[in-house]
PDB file of C-alpha atoms in Angstrom:
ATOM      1  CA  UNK A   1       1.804  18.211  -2.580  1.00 83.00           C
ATOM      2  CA  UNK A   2       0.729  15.236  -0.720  1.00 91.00           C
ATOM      3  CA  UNK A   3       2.729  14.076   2.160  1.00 94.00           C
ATOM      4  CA  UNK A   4       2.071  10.376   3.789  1.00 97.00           C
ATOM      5  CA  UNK A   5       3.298   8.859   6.737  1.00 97.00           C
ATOM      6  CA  UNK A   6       3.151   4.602   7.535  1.00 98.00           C
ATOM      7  CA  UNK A   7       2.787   3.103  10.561  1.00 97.00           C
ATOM      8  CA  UNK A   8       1.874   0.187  12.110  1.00 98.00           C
ATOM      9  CA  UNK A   9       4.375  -2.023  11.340  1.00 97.00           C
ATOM     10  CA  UNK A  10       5.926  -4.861  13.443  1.00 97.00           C
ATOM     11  CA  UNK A  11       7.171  -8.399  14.438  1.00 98.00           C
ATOM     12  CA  UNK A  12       4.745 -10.803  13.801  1.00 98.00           C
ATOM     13  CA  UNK A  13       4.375 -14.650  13.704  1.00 98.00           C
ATOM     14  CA  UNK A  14       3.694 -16.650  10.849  1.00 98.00           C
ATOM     15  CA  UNK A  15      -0.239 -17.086  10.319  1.00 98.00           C
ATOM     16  CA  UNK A  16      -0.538 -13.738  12.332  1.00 98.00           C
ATOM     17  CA  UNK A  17      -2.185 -10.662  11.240  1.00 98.00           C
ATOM     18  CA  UNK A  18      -1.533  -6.479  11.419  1.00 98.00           C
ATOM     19  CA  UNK A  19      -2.894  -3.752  10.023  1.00 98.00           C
ATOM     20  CA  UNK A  20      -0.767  -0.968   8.780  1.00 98.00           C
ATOM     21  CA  UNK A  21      -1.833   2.940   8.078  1.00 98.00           C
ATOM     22  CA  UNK A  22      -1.104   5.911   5.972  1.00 98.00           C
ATOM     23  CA  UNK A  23      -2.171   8.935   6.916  1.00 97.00           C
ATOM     24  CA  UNK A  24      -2.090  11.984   4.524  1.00 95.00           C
ATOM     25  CA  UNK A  25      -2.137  15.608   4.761  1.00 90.00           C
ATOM     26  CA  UNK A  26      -1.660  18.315   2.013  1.00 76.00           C
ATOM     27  CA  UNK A  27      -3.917  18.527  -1.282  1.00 71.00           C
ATOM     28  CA  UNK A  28      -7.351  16.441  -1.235  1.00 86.00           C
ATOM     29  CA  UNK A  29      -6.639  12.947  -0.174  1.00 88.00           C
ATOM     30  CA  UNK A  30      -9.757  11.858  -1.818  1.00 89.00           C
ATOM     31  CA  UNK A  31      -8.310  13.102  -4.925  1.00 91.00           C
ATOM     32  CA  UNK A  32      -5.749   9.964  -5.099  1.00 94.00           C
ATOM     33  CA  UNK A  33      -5.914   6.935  -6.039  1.00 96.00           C
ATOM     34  CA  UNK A  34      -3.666   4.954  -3.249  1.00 96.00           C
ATOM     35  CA  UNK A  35      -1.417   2.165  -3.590  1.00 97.00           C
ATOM     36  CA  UNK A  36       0.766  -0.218  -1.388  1.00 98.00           C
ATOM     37  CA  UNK A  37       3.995  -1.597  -2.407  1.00 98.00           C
ATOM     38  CA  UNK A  38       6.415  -3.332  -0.694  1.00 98.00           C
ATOM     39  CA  UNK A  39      10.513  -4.189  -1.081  1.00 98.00           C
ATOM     40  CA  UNK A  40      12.351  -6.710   0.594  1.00 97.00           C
ATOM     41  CA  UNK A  41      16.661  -6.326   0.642  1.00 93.00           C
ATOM     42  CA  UNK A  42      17.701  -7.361  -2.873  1.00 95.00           C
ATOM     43  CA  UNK A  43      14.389  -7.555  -4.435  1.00 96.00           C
ATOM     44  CA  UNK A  44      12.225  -4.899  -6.501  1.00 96.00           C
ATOM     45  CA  UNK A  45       9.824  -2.742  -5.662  1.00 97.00           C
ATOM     46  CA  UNK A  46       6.804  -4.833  -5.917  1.00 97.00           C
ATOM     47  CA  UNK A  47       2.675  -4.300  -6.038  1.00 98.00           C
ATOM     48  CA  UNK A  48       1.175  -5.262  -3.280  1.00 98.00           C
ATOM     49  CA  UNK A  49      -2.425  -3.289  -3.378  1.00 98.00           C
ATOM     50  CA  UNK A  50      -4.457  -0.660  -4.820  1.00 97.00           C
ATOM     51  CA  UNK A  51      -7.274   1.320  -4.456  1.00 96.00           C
ATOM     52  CA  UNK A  52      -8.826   3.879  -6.983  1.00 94.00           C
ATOM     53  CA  UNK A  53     -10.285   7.382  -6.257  1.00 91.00           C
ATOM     54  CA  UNK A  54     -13.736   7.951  -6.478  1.00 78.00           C
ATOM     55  CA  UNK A  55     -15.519   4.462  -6.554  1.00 70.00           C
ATOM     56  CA  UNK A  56     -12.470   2.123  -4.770  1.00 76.00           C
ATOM     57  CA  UNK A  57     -12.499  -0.104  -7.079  1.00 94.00           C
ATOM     58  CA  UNK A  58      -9.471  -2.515  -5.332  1.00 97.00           C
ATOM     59  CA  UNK A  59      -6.854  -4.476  -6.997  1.00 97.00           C
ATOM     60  CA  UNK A  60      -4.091  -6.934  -5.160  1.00 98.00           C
ATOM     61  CA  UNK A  61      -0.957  -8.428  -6.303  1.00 98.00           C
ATOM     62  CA  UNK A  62      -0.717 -12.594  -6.926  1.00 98.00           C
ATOM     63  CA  UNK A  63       1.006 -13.356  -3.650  1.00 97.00           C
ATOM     64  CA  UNK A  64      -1.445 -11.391  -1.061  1.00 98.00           C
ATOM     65  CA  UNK A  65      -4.674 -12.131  -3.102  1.00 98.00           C
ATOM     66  CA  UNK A  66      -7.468 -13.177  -0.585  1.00 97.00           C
ATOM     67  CA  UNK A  67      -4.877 -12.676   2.603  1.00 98.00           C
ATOM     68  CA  UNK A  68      -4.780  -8.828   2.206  1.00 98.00           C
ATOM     69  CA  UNK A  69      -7.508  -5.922   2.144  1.00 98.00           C
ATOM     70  CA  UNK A  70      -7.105  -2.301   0.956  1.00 97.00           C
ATOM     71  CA  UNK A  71      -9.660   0.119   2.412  1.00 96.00           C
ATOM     72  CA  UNK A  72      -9.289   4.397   2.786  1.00 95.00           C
ATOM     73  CA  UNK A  73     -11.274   6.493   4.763  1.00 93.00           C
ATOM     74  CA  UNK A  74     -11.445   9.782   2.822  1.00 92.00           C
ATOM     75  CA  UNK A  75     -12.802  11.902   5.929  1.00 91.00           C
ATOM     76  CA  UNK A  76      -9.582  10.531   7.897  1.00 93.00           C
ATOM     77  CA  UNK A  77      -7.512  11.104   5.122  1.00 94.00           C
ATOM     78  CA  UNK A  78      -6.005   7.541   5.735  1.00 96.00           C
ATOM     79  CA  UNK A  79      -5.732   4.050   4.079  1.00 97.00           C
ATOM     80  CA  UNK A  80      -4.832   0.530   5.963  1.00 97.00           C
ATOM     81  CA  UNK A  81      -3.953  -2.449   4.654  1.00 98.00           C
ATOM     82  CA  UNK A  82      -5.311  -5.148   6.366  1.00 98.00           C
ATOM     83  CA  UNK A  83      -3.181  -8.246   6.588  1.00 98.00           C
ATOM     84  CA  UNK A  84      -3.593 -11.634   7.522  1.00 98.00           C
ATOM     85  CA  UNK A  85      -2.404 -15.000   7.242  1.00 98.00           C
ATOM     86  CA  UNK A  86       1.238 -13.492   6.958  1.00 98.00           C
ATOM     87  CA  UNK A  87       4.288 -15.507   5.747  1.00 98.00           C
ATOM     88  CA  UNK A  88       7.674 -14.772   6.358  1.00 97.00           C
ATOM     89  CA  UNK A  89       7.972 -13.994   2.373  1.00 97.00           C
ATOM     90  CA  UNK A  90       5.974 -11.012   3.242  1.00 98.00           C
ATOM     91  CA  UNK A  91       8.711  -9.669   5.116  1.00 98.00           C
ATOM     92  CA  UNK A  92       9.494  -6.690   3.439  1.00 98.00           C
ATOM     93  CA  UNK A  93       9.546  -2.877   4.181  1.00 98.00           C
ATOM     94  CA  UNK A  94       5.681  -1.208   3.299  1.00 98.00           C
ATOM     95  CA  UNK A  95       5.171   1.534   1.732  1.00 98.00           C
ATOM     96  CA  UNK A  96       2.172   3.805   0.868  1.00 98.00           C
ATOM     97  CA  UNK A  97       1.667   5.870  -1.931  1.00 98.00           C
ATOM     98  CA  UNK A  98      -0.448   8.239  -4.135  1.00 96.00           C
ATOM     99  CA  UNK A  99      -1.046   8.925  -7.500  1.00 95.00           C
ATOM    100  CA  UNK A 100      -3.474  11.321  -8.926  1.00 91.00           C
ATOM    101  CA  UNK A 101      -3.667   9.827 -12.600  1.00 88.00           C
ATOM    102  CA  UNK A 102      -2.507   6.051 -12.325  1.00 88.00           C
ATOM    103  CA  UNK A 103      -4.877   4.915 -15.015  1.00 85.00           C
ATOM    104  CA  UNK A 104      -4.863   0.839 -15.613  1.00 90.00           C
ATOM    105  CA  UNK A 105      -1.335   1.044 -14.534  1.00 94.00           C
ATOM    106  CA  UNK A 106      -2.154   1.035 -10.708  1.00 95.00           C
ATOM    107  CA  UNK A 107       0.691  -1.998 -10.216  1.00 96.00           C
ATOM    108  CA  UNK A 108       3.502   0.188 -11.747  1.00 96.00           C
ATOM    109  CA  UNK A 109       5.546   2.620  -9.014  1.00 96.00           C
ATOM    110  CA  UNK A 110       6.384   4.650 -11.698  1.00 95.00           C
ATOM    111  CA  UNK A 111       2.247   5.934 -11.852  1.00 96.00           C
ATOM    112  CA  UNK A 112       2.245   7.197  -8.104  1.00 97.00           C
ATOM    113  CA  UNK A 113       4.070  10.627  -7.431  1.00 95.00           C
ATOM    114  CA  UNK A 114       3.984  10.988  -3.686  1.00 96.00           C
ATOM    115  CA  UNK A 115       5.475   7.824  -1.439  1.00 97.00           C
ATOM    116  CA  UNK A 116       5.881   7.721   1.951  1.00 97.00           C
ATOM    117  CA  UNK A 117       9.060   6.528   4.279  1.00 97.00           C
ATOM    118  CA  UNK A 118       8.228   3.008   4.538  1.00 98.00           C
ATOM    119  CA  UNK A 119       7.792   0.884   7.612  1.00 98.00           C
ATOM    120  CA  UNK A 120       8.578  -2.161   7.825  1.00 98.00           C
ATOM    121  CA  UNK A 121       7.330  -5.378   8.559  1.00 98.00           C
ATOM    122  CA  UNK A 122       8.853  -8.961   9.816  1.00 98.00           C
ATOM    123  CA  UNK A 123       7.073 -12.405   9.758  1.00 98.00           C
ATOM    124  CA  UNK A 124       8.789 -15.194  11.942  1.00 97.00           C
ATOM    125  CA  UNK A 125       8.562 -18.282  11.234  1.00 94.00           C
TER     126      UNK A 125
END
């Protein structure tokens, strides 16, 4: 059992920048490969980052490529996601979450068993 916990969210103005965290506690956080997702009202759950256990290799959806950065620190038990550039399209709510066998599949929800509650965030225009 893996519980996480967001935070860091906000108001923010377009072209500005904020780092959220996800801080875990239960089984070995090092154990899981981590993923962000986000979902704005109407929309889908969609991909927003990953990064895998035991090397970090990092992945990023289309729409954040080269704005965004996925990073854990294993002896915090904690992964950010580092954004910048924001647009109001990234308004969504954020949410962390963990999967211990997501495979090549680390863009689909369905691979991570533990979320967290979400926070969200809001770009202005």
């Amino acid at each position: 059992q893996v519980q996480l916990v967001e935070s860091g969210g906000g108001l923010v103005q377009a072209g500005g920048s904020l780092r959220l965290s996800c801080a875990g506690s239960g089984r070995a956080f090092s154990w899981y490969s981590m993923g962000w997702f986000r979902q704005a009202p109407g929309k889908e759950r969609e991909f927003v980052a990953a990064i895998i256990r035991n090397g970090g290799s990092t992945y990023y959806g289309d729409s954040v490529k080269g704005r965004f950065t996925i990073s854990r620190d294993d002896a915090k038990n904690t992964v950010y996601l580092q954004m910048t550039s924001l647009k109001p399209e990234d308004t969504a709510v954020y949410y962390c979450a963990a999967g211990g066998s997501i495979g090549s599949y680390y863009y689909s929800p369905r691979r991570y068993e533990y979320w967290g509650q979400g926070t969200q965030v809001t770009v202005s225009s």
